[in-house]
PDB file of C-alpha atoms in Angstrom:
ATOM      1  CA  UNK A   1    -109.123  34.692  81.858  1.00  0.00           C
ATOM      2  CA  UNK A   2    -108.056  31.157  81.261  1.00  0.00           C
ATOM      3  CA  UNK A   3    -105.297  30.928  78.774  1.00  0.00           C
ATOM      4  CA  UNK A   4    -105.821  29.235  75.496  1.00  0.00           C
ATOM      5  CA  UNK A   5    -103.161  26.157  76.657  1.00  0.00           C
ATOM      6  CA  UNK A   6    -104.933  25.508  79.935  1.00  0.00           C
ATOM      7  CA  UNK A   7    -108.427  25.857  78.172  1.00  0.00           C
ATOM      8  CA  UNK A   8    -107.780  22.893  75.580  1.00  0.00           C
ATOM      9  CA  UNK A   9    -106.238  20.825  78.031  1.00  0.00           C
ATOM     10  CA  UNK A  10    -109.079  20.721  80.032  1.00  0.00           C
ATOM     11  CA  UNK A  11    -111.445  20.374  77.405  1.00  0.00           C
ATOM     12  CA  UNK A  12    -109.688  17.412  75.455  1.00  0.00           C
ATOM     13  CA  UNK A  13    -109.158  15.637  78.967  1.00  0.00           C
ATOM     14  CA  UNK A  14    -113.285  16.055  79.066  1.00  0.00           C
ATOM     15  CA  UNK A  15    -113.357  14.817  75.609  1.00  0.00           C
ATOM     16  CA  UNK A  16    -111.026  11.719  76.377  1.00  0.00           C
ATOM     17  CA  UNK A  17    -112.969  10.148  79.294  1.00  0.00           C
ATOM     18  CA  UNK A  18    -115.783   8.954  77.608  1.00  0.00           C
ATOM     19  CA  UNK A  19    -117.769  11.752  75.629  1.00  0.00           C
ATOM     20  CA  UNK A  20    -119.601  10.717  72.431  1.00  0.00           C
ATOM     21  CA  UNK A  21    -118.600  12.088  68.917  1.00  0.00           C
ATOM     22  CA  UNK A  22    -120.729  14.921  67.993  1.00  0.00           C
ATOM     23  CA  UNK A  23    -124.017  13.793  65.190  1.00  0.00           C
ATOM     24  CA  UNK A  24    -122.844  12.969  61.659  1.00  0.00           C
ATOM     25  CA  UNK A  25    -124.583  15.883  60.322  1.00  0.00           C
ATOM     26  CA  UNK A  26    -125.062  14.045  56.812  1.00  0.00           C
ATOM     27  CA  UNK A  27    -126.819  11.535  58.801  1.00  0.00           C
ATOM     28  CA  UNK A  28    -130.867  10.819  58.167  1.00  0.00           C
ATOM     29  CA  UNK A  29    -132.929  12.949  60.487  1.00  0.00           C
ATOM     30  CA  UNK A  30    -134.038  10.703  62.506  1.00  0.00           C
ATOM     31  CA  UNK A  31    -133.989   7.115  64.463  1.00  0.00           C
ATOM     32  CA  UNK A  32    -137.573   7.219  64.408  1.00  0.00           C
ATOM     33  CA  UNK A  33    -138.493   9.604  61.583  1.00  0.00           C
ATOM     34  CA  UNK A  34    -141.332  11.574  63.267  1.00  0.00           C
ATOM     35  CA  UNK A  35    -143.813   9.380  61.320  1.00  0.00           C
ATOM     36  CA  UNK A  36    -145.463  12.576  60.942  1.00  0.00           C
ATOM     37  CA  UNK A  37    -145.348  13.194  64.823  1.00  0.00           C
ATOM     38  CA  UNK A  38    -144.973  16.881  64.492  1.00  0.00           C
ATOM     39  CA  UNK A  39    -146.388  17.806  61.141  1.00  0.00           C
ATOM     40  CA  UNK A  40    -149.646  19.150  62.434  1.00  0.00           C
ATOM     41  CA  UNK A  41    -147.274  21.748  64.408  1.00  0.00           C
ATOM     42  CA  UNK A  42    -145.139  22.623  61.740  1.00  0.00           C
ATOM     43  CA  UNK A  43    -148.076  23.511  59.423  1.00  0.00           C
ATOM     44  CA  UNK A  44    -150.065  25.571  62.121  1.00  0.00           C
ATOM     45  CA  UNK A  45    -146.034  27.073  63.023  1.00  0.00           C
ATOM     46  CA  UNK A  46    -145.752  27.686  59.246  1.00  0.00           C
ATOM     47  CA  UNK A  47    -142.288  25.738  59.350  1.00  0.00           C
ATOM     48  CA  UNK A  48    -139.991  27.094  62.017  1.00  0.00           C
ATOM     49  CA  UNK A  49    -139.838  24.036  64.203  1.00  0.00           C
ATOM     50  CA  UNK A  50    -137.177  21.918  65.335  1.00  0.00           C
ATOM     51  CA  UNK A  51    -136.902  19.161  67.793  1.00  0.00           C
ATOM     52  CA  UNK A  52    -134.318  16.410  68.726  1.00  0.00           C
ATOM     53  CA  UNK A  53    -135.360  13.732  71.736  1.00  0.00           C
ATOM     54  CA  UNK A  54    -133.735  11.151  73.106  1.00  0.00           C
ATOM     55  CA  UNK A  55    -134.621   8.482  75.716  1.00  0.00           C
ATOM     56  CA  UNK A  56    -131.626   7.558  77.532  1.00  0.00           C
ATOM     57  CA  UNK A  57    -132.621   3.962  78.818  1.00  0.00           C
ATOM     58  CA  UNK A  58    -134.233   2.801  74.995  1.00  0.00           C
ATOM     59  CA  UNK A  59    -131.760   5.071  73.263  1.00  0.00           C
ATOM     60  CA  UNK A  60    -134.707   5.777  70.950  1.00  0.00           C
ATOM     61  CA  UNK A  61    -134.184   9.123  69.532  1.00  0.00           C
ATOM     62  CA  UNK A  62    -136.877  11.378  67.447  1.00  0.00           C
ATOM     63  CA  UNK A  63    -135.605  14.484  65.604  1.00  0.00           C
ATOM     64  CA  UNK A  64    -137.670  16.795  63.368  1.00  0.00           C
ATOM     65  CA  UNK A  65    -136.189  19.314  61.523  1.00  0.00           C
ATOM     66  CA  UNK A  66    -133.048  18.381  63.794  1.00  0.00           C
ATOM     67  CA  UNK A  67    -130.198  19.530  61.554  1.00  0.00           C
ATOM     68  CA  UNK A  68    -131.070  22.386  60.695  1.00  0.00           C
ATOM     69  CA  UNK A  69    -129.987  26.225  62.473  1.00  0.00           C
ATOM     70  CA  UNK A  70    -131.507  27.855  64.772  1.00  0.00           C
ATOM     71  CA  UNK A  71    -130.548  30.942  67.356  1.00  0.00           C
ATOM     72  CA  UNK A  72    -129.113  29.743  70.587  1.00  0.00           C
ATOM     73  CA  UNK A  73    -130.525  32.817  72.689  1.00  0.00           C
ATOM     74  CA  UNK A  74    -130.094  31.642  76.123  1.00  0.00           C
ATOM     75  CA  UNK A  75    -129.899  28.247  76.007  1.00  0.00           C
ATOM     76  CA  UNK A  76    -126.581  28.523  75.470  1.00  0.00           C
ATOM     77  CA  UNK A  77    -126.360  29.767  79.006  1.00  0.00           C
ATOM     78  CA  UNK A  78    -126.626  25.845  79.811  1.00  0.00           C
ATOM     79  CA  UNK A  79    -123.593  24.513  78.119  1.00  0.00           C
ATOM     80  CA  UNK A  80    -121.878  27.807  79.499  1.00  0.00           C
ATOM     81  CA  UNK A  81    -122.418  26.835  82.980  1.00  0.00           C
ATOM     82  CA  UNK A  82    -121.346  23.599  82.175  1.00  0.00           C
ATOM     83  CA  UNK A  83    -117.965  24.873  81.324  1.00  0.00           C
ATOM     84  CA  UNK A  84    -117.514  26.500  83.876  1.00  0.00           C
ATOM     85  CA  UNK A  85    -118.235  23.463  86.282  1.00  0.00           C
ATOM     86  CA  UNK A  86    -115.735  21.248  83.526  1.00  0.00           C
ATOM     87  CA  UNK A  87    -112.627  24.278  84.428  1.00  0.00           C
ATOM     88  CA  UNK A  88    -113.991  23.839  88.093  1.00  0.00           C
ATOM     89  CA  UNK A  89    -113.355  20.221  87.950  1.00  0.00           C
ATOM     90  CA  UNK A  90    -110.235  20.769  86.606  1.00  0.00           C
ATOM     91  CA  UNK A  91    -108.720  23.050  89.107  1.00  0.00           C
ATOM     92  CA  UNK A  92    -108.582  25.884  86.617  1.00  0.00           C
ATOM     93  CA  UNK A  93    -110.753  27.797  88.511  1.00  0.00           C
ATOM     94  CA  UNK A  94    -112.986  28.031  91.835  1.00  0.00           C
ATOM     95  CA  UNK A  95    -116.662  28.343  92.169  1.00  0.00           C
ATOM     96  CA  UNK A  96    -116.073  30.663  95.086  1.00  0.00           C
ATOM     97  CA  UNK A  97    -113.705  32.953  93.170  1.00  0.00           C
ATOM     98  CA  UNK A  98    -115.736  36.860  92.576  1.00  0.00           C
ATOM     99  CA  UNK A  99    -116.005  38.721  89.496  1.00  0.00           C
ATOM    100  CA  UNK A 100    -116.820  42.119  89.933  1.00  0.00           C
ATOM    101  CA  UNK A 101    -118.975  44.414  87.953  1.00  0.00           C
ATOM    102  CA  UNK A 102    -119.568  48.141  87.847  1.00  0.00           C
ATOM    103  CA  UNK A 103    -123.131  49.612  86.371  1.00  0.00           C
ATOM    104  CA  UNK A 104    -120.944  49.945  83.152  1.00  0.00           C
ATOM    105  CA  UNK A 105    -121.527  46.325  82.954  1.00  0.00           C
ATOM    106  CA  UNK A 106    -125.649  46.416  82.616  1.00  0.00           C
ATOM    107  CA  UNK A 107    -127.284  45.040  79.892  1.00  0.00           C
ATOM    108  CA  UNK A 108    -131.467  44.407  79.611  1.00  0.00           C
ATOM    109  CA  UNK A 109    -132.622  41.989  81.771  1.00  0.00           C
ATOM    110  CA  UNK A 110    -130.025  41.514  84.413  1.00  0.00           C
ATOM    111  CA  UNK A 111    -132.656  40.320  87.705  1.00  0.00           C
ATOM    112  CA  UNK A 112    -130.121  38.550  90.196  1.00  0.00           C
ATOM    113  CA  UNK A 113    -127.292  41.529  88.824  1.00  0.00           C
ATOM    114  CA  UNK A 114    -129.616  44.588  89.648  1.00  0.00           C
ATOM    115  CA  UNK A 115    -130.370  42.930  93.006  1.00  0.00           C
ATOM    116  CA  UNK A 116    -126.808  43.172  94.118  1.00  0.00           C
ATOM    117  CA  UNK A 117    -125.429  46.064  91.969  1.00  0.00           C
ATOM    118  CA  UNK A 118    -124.308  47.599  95.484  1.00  0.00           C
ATOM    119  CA  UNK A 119    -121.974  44.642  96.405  1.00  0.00           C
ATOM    120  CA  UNK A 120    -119.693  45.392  93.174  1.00  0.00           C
ATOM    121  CA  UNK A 121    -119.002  41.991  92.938  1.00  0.00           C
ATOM    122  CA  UNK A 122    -120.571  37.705  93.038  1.00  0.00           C
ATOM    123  CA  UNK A 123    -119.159  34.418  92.849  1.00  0.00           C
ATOM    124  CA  UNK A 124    -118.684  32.842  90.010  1.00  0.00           C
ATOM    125  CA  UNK A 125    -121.455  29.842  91.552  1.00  0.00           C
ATOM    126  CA  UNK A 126    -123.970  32.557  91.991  1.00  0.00           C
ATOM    127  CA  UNK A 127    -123.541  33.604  88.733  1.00  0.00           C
ATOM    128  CA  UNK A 128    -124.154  30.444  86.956  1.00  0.00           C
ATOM    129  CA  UNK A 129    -126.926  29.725  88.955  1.00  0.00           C
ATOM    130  CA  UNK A 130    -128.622  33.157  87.912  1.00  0.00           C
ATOM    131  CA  UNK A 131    -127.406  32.644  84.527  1.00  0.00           C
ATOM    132  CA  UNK A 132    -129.057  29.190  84.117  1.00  0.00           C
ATOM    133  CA  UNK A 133    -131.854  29.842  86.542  1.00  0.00           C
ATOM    134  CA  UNK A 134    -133.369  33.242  85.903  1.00  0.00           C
ATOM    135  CA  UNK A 135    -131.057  34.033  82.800  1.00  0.00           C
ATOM    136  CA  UNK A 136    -129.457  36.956  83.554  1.00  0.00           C
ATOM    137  CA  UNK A 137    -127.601  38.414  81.219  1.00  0.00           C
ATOM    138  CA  UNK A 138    -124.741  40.365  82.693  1.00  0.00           C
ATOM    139  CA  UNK A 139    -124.099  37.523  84.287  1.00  0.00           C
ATOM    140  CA  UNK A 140    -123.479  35.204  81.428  1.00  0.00           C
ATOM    141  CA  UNK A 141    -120.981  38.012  80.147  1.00  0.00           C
ATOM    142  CA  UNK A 142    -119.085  38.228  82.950  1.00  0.00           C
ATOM    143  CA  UNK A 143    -119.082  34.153  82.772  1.00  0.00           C
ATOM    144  CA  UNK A 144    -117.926  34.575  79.430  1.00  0.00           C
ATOM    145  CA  UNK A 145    -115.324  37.458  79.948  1.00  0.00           C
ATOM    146  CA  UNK A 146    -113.913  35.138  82.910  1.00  0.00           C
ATOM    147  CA  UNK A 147    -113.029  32.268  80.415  1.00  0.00           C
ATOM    148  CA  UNK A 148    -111.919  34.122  77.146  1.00  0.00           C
ATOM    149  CA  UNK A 149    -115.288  34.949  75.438  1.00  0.00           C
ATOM    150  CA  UNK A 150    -117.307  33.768  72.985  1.00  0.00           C
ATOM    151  CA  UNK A 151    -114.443  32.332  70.835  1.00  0.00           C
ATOM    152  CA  UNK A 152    -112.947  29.965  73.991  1.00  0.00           C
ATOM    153  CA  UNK A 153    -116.824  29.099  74.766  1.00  0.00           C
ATOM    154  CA  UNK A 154    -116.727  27.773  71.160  1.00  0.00           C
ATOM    155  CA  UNK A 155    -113.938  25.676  70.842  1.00  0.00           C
ATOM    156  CA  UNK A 156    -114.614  24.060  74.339  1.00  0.00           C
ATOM    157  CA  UNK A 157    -117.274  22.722  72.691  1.00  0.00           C
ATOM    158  CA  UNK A 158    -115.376  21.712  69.611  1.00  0.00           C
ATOM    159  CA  UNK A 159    -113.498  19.818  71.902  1.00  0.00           C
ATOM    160  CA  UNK A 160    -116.385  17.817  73.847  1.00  0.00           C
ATOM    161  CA  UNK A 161    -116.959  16.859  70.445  1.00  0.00           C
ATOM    162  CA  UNK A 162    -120.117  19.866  69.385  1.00  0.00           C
ATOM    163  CA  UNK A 163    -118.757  20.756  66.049  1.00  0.00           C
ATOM    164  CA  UNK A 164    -121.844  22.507  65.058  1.00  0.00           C
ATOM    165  CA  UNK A 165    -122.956  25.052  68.048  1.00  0.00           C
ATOM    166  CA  UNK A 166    -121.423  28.339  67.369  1.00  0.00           C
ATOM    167  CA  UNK A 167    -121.441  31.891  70.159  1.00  0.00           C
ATOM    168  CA  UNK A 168    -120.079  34.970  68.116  1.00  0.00           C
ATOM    169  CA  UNK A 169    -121.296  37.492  70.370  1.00  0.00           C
ATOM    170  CA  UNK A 170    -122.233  38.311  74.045  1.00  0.00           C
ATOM    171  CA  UNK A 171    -125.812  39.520  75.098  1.00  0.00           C
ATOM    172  CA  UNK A 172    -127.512  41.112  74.270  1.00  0.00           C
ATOM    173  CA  UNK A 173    -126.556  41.164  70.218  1.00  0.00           C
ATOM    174  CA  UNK A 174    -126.570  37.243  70.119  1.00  0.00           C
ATOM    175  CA  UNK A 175    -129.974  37.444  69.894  1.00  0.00           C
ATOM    176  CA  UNK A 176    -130.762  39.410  67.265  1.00  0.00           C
ATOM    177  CA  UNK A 177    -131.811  35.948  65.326  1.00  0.00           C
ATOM    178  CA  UNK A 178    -131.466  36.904  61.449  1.00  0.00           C
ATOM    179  CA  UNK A 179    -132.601  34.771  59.075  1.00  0.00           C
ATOM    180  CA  UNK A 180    -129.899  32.980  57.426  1.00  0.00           C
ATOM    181  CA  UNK A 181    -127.511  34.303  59.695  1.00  0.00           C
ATOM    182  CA  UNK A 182    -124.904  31.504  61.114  1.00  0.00           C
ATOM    183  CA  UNK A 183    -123.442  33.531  63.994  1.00  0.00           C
ATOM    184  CA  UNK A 184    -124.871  32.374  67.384  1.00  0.00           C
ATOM    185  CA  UNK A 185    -126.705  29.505  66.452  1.00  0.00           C
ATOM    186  CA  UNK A 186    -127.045  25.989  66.774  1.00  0.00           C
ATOM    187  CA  UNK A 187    -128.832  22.619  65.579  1.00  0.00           C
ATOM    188  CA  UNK A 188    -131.363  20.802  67.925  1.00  0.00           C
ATOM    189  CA  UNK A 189    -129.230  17.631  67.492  1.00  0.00           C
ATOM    190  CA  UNK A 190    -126.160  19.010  68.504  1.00  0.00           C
ATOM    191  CA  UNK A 191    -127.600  20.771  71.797  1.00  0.00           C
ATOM    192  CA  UNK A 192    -129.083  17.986  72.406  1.00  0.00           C
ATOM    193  CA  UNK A 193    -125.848  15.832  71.619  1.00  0.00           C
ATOM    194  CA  UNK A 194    -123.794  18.417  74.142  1.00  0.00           C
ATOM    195  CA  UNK A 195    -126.608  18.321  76.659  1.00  0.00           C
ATOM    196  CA  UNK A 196    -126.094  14.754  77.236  1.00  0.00           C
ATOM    197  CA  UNK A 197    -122.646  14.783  77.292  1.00  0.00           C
ATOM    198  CA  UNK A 198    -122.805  17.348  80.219  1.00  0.00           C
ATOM    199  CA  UNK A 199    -125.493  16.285  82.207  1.00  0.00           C
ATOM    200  CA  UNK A 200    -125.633  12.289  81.745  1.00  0.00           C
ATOM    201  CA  UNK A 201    -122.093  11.792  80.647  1.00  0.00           C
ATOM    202  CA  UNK A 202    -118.226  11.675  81.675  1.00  0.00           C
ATOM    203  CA  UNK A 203    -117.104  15.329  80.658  1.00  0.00           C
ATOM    204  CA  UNK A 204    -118.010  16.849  84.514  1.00  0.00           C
ATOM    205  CA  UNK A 205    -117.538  14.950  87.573  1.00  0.00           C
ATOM    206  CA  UNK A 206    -120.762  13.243  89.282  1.00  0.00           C
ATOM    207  CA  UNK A 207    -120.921  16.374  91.834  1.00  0.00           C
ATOM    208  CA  UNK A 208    -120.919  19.086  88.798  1.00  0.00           C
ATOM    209  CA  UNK A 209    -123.493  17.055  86.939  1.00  0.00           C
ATOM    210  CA  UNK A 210    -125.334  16.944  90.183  1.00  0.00           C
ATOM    211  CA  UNK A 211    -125.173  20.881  90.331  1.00  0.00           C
ATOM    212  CA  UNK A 212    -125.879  21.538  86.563  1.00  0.00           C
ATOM    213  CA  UNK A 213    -129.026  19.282  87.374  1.00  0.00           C
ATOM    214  CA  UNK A 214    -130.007  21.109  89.996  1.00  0.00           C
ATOM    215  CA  UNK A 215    -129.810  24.436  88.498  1.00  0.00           C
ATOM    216  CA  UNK A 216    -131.699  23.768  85.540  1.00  0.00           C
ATOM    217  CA  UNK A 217    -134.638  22.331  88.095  1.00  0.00           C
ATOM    218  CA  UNK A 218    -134.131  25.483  89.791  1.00  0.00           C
ATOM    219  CA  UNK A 219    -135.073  27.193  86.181  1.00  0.00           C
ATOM    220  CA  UNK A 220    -137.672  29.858  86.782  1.00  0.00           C
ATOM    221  CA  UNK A 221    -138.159  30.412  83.001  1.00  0.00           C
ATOM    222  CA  UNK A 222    -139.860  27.597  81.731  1.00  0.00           C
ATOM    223  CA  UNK A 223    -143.190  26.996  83.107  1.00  0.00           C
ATOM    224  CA  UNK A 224    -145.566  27.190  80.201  1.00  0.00           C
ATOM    225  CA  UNK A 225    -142.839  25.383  77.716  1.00  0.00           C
ATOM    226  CA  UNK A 226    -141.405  21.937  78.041  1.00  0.00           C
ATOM    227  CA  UNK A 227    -142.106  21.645  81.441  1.00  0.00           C
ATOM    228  CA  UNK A 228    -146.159  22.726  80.727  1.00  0.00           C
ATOM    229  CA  UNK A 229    -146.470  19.009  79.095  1.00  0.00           C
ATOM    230  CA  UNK A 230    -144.712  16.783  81.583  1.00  0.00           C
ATOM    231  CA  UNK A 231    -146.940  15.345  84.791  1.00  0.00           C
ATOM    232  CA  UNK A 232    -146.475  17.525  87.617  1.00  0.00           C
ATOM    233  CA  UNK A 233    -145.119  14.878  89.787  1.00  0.00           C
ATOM    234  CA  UNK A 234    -142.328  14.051  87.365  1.00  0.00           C
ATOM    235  CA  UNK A 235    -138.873  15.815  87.685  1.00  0.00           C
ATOM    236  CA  UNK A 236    -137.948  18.660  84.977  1.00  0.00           C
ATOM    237  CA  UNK A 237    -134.538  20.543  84.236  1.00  0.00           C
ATOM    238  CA  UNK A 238    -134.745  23.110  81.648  1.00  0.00           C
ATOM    239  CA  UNK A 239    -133.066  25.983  80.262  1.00  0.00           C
ATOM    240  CA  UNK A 240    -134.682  28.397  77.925  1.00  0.00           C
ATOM    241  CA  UNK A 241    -133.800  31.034  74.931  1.00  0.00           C
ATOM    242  CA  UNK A 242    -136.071  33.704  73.556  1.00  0.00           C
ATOM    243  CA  UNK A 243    -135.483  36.526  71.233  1.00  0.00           C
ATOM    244  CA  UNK A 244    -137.905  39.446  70.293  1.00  0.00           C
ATOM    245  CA  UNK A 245    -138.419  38.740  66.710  1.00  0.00           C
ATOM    246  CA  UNK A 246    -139.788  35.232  67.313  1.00  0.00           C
ATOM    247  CA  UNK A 247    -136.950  32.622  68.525  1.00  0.00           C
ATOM    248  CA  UNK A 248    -138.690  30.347  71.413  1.00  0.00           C
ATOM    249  CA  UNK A 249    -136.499  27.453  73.116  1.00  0.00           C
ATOM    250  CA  UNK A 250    -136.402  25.227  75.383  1.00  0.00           C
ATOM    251  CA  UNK A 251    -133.830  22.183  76.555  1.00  0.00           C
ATOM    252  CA  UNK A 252    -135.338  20.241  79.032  1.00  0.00           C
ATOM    253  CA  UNK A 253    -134.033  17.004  80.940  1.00  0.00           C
ATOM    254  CA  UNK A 254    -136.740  15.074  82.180  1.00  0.00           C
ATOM    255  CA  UNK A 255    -136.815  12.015  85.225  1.00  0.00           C
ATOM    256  CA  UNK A 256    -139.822   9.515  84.762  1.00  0.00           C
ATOM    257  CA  UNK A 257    -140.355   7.840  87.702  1.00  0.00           C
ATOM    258  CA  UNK A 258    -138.396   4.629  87.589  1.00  0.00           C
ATOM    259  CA  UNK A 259    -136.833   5.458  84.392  1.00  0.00           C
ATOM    260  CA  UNK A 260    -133.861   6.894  82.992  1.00  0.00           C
ATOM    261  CA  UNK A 261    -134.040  10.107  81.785  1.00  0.00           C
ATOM    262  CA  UNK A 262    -135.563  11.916  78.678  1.00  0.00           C
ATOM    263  CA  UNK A 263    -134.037  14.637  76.663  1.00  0.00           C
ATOM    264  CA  UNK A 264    -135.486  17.006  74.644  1.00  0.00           C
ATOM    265  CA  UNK A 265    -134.382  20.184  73.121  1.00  0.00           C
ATOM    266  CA  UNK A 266    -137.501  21.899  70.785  1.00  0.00           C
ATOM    267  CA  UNK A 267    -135.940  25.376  68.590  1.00  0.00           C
ATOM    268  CA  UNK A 268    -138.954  27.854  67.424  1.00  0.00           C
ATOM    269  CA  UNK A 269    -138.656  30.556  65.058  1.00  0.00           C
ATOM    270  CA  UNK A 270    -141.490  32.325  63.986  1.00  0.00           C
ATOM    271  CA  UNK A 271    -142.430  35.425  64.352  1.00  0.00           C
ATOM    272  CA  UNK A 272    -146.121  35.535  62.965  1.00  0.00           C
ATOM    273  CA  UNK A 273    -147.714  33.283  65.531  1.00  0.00           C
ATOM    274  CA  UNK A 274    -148.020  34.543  69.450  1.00  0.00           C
ATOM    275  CA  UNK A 275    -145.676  34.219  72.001  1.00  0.00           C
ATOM    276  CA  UNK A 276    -148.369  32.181  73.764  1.00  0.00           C
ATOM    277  CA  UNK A 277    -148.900  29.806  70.646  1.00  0.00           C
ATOM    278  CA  UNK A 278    -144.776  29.100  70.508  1.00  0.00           C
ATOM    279  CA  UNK A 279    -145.393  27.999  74.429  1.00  0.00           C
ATOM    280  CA  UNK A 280    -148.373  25.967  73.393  1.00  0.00           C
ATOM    281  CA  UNK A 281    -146.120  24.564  71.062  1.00  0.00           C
ATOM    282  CA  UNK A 282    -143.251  23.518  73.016  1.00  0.00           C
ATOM    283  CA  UNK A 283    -145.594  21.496  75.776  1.00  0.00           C
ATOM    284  CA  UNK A 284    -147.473  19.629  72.921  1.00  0.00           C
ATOM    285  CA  UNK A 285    -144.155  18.976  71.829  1.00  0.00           C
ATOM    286  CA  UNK A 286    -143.101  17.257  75.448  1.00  0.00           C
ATOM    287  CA  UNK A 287    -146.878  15.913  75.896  1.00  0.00           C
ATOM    288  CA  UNK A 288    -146.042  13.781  72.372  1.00  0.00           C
ATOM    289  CA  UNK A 289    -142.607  12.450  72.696  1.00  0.00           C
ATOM    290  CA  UNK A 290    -143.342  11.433  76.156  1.00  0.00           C
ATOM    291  CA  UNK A 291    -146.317   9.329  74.588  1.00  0.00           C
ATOM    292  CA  UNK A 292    -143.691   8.346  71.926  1.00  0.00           C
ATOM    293  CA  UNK A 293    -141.271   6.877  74.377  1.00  0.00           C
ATOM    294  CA  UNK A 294    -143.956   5.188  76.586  1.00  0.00           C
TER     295      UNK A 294
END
């Protein structure tokens, strides 16, 4: 476990090359409002929408619904992975260094895990790649037992400058995703906000933004959200978060041809429409920002 004097030290040495402040969260929400982009979609969602975009090159930025909560799920297996990479980078630990786990460890929905249950043990590389990639969930725990838990996760980000995104718990409980319920949630501005800062910015080095890139490329989750609206020939990242009473996410980096990169993170909660209609959802979501930004 890194100790909690190593831990900020690495973090505020992230925070001090260059990262952005966090969103004001009193601010309007929006550079460019929506203009009723996405109303259509929150009426057939019933509410339970909320999107914050951003394209890198303009800077022009659309958020709907962008300050308000919503469950993290697995998307905050990104940001995990990218603290890992940050400690990494920092010489405070090793990408080739094993964890080991016993069957004592298993949680639902643990594919790369259950695979190699007989070796006892994985590198902590493989694990954020499965973690990011297929989201397992043991190994996001053992990620998260490695570096001090939930709590260390947390202020790691308070000190890359997220002062909203919150992990209380480990999986599978942080996705239980009840209403009104702060604990393991976030905003779609500030994931958006940390996003950035991890995979476009100065808190990792260019090699560990190279290799957060290319595991969230790599994601096998994601077809039929984000990534269902973008051309085919186009580039996608993307990490995803689901619960079973209704939360739908997706975080998605996208490449343009000859143009810097788009960012989009889209939060659903609702559990009265199908899971097929949330997917819908998210790639009309990509399908109109990218029209936005063109």
């Amino acid at each position: 476990m890194i100790d909690r004097r190593s831990l900020l030290a690495v973090a505020a040495a992230g925070f001090a090359i260059g990262c952005r402040p966090a969103p004001d969260p009193q601010r309007q929400d929006a550079d460019l409002t929506g203009n009723g982009l996405f109303d259509d979609l929150a009426r057939k969602l019933d509410g339970g929408i909320g999107i914050s975009a951003l394209d890198t090159g303009s800077g022009r930025r659309v958020d709907f619904d962008a300050i308000s909560r919503y469950s993290l799920c697995s998307t905050f297996k990104l940001p995990l992975a990218g603290m890992i990479l940050a400690l990494n980078d920092a010489g405070q630990l090793a990408l080739n260094e094993t964890i080991a786990f016993t069957a004592a460890d298993r949680v639902p929905y643990a594919p790369f895990i259950e695979r190699h249950m007989d070796r006892g043990e994985a590198a902590i590389a493989e694990l954020c790649e499965a973690a990011v990639t297929v989201s397992d969930n043991v190994a996001a725990n053992l990620l998260l037992r490695r570096i001090g838990g939930p709590e260390a996760f947390t202020q790691w980000l308070r000190s890359i400058g997220d002062t909203t995104t919150r992990l209380d718990r480990i999986e599978p409980d942080l996705n239980s995703n009840i209403p009104g319920d702060p604990r393991d949630t976030t905003t779609p501005a500030a994931m958006l906000d940390t996003v950035h800062k991890l995979a476009l910015g100065n808190v990792l080095t260019p090699a560990s933004r190279a290799q957060l890139a290319a595991w969230m490329v790599a994601c096998e989750t994601g077809d039929k959200r984000l990534r269902a609206g973008v051309p085919s020939e186009w580039r996608v990242g993307d990490k995803t978060g689901t619960s079973t009473n209704g939360a739908s996410n997706d975080v998605a980096i996208i490449w343009p041809p000859e143009s810097a990169p788009i960012l989009i993170a889209c939060f659903i909660n609702n559990d009265r429409v199908t899971a097929e209609d949330r997917d819908a959802a998210h790639a009309e979501v990509a399908r109109r920002i990218l029209h936005a930004f063109s």
